[in-house]
XYZ file of C-alpha atoms in Angstrom:
275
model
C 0.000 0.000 0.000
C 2.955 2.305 0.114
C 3.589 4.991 -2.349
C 6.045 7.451 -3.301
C 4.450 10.777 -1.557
C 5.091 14.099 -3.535
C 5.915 16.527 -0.775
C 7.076 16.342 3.096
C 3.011 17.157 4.717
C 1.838 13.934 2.299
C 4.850 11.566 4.156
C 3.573 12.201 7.679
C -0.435 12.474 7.058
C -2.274 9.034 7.519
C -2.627 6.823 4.688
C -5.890 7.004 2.907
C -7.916 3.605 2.098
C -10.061 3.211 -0.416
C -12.502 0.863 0.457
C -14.903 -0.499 -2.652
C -18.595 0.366 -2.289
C -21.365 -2.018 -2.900
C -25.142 -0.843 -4.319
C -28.393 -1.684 -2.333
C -31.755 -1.387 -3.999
C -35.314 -0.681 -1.980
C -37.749 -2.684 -1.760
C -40.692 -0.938 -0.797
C -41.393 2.689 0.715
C -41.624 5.903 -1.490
C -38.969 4.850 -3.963
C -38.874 1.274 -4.873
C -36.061 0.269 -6.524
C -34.033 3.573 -5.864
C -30.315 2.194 -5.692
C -27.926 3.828 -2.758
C -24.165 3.764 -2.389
C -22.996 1.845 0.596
C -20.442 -0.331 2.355
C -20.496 -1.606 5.431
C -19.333 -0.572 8.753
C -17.107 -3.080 9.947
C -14.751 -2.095 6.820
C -14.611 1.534 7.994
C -14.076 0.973 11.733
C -11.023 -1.947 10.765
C -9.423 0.530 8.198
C -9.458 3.159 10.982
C -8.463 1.515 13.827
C -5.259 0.408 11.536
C -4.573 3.750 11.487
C -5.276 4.437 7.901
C -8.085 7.092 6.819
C -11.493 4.912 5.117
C -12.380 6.494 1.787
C -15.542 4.628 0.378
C -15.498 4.417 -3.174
C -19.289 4.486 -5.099
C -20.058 1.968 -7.416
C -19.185 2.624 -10.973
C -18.716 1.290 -14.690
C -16.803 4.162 -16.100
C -13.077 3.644 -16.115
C -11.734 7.016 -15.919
C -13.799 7.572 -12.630
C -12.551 4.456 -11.195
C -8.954 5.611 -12.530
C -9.353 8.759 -10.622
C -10.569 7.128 -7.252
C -7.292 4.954 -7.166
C -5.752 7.815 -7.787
C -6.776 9.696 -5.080
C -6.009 6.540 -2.114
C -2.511 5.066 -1.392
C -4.450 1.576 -0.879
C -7.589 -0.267 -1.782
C -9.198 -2.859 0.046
C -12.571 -4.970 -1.816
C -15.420 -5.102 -0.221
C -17.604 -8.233 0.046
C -21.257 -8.448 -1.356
C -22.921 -9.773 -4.365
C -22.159 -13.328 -5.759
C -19.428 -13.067 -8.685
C -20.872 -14.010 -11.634
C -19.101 -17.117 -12.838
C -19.943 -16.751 -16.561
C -17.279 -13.961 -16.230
C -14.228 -16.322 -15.391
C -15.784 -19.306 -18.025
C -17.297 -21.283 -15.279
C -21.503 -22.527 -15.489
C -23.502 -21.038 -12.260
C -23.619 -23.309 -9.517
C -27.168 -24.286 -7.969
C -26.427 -22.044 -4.729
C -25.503 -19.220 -6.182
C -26.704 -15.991 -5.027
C -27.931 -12.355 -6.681
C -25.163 -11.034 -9.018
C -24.629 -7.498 -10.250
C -23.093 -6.522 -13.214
C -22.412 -2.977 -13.026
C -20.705 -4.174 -9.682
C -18.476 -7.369 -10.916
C -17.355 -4.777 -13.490
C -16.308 -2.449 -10.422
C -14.145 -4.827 -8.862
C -11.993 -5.846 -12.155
C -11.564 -2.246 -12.725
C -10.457 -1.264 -9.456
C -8.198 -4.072 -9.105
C -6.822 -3.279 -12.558
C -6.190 0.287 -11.793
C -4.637 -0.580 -8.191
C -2.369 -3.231 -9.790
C -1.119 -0.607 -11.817
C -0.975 1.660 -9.672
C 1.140 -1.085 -6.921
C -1.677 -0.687 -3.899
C -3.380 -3.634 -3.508
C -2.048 -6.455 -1.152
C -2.862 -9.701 -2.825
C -3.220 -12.359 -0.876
C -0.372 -14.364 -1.852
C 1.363 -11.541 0.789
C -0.951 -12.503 3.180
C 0.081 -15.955 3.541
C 3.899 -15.283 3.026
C 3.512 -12.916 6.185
C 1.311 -15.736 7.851
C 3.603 -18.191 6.719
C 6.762 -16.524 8.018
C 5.349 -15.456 11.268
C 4.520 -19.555 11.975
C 7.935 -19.837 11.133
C 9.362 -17.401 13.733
C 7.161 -18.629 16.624
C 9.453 -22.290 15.714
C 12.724 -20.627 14.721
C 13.267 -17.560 17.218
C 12.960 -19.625 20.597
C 15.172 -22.486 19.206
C 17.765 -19.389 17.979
C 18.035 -18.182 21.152
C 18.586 -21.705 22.984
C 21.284 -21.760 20.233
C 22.996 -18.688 20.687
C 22.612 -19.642 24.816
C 24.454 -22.827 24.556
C 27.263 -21.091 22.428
C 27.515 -18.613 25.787
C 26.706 -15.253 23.855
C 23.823 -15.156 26.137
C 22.932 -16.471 29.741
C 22.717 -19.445 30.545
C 19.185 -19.198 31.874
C 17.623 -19.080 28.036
C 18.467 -22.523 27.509
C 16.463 -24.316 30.209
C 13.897 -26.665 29.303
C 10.877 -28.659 30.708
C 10.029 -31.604 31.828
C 9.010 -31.883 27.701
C 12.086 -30.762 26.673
C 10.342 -27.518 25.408
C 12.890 -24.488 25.842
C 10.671 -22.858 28.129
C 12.281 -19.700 29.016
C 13.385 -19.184 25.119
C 9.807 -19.238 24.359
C 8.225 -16.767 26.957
C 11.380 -14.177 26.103
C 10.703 -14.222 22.471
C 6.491 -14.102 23.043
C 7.302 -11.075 25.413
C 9.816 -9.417 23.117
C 7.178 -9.952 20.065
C 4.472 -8.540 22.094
C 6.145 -5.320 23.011
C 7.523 -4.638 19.319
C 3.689 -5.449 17.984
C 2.358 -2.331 20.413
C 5.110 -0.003 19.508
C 4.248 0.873 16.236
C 1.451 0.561 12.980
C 1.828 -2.158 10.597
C 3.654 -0.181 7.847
C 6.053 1.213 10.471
C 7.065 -2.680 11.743
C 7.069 -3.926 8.351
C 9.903 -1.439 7.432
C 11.927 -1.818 10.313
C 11.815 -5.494 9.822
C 13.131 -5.052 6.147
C 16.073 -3.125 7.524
C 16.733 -5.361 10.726
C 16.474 -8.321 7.893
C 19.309 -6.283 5.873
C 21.868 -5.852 8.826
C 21.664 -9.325 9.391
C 21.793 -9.888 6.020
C 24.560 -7.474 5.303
C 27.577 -9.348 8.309
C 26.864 -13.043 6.288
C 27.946 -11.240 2.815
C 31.110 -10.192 4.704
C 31.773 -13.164 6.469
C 31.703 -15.409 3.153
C 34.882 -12.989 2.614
C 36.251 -12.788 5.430
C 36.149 -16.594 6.300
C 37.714 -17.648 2.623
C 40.751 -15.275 3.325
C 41.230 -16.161 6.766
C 40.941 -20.395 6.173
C 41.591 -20.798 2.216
C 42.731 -24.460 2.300
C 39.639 -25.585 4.635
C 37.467 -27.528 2.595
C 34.141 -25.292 1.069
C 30.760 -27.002 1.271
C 29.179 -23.794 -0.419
C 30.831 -22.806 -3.615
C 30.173 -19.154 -4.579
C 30.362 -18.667 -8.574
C 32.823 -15.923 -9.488
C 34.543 -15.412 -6.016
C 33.837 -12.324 -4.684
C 32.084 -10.794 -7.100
C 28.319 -11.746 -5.546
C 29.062 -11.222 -1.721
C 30.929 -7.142 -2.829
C 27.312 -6.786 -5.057
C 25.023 -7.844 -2.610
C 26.855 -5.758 0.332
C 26.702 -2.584 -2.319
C 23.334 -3.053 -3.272
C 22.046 -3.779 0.469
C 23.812 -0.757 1.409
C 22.270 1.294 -1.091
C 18.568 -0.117 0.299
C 19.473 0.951 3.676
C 20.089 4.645 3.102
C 16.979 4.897 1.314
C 14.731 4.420 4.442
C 14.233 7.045 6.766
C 16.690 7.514 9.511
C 14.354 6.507 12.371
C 13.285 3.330 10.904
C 17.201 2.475 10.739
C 17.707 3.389 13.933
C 15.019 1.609 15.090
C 16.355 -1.799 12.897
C 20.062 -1.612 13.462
C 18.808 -0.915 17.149
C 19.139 -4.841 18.234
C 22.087 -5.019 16.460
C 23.928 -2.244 18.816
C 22.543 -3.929 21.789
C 23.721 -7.100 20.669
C 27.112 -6.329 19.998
C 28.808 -5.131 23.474
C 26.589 -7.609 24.634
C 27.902 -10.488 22.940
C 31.756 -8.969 23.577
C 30.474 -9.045 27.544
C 29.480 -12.479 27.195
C 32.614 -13.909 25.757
C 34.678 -12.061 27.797
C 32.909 -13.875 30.526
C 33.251 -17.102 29.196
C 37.087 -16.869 28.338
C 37.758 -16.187 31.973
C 36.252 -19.126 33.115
């Protein structure tokens, strides 16, 4: 949903959702049949409480009003509603099919047309990477920390376990951690620290591919890089590069563990060494 904004007020106002409308026809009264622009609630009060600003967008056939409505949001989300009419997509209608509406099947394709070109709509295909990587984490970051524990860059406390050999302590420090991070900030705030938390992490393991091959050249390799050095110097450049483009906050906030981490980890193995 993010887009480039044209002047410094547009980067700090709230991001303005477009959310598609739906048509509803009376029944009886004084006007039977009269149509009315709606959507409903629930869509308004999610968009706002995410912290973005709910635009509803009427119901239309005409492209170059629904060219200008996607125009005017930085995201779009698609209401629910009528049925879809299957004839559309080459498929027969099924027996439990429900009331379709043309004008407002032709809606939706145009919107999502115009936000596809525009870059604003989150498929869902995002959706279930994010899902999928956040199932991930709740395995990986507990079992990390045992990890980095039992290699004495942390205490030794993180790499107790229970009676079910479940790393107990690993587990509630990572939930806690996660918990405070998820209050701190909105979605689109998180998201882009995480991208630049993902880079300094990503950044040390270009380097060490270099730094490893100078310092032990005759150990055996078990992950041949194609052309030498060539990849790791391009990927460091071009990480480097996506850093300075975020905002210096955001990098502040991602490179934050990293400074923690770092005196910490020197403490630790200090520690150890003594011993």
């Amino acid at each position: 949903m993010r887009t480039e904004c044209k002047d410094t007020r547009a980067s700090h106002r709230k991001k303005r959702i477009g959310i598609g409308g739906n048509l509803m026809f009376m029944e009886g009264g004084i006007f039977p049949g009269y149509g009315k622009s709606y959507v409903n609630d629930d869509y308004v009060q999610a968009v706002a409480s995410a912290g973005g600003v709910p635009m509803i967008l009427p119901v239309t056939d005409e492209e170059d009003i629904v060219e200008a409505q996607i125009e005017a949001v930085d995201g779009l989300v698609i209401s629910g509603g009528w049925d879809v009419d299957p004839l559309l997509w080459g498929e027969e209608p099924h027996e439990k099919l429900g009331s379709t509406l043309p004008v407002r099947d032709t809606f939706d394709r145009l919107l999502i047309a115009a936000a596809r070109r525009r870059g604003l709509l989150v498929t869902a295909g995002t959706l279930v990477s994010i899902g999928g990587i956040n199932l991930a984490s709740s395995f990986l970051t507990p079992r990390v920390i045992v990890a980095i524990a039992d290699d004495h860059m942390l205490p030794p406390v993180f790499s107790r376990y229970n009676r079910f050999h479940t790393p107990y302590v690993a587990i509630l420090f990572a939930t806690i951690v996660g918990i405070l991070i998820a209050l701190s900030g909105s979605f689109t705030t998180l998201a882009a620290i995480s991208v630049v938390s993902r880079f300094a992490q990503y950044v040390p393991t270009c380097l060490a591919i270099l730094v490893l091959r100078r310092r032990d050249p005759e150990h055996p390799s078990t992950l041949p890089v194609p052309f030498g050095p060539v990849i790791p110097v391009i990927a460091v450049l071009v990480s480097l590069w996506l850093l300075v483009q975020a905002d210096l906050h955001k990098i502040l906030f991602g490179l934050g563990g990293l400074l923690i981490a770092v005196p910490f980890y020197f403490l630790m193995r200090k520690q150890y060494l003594q011993r």
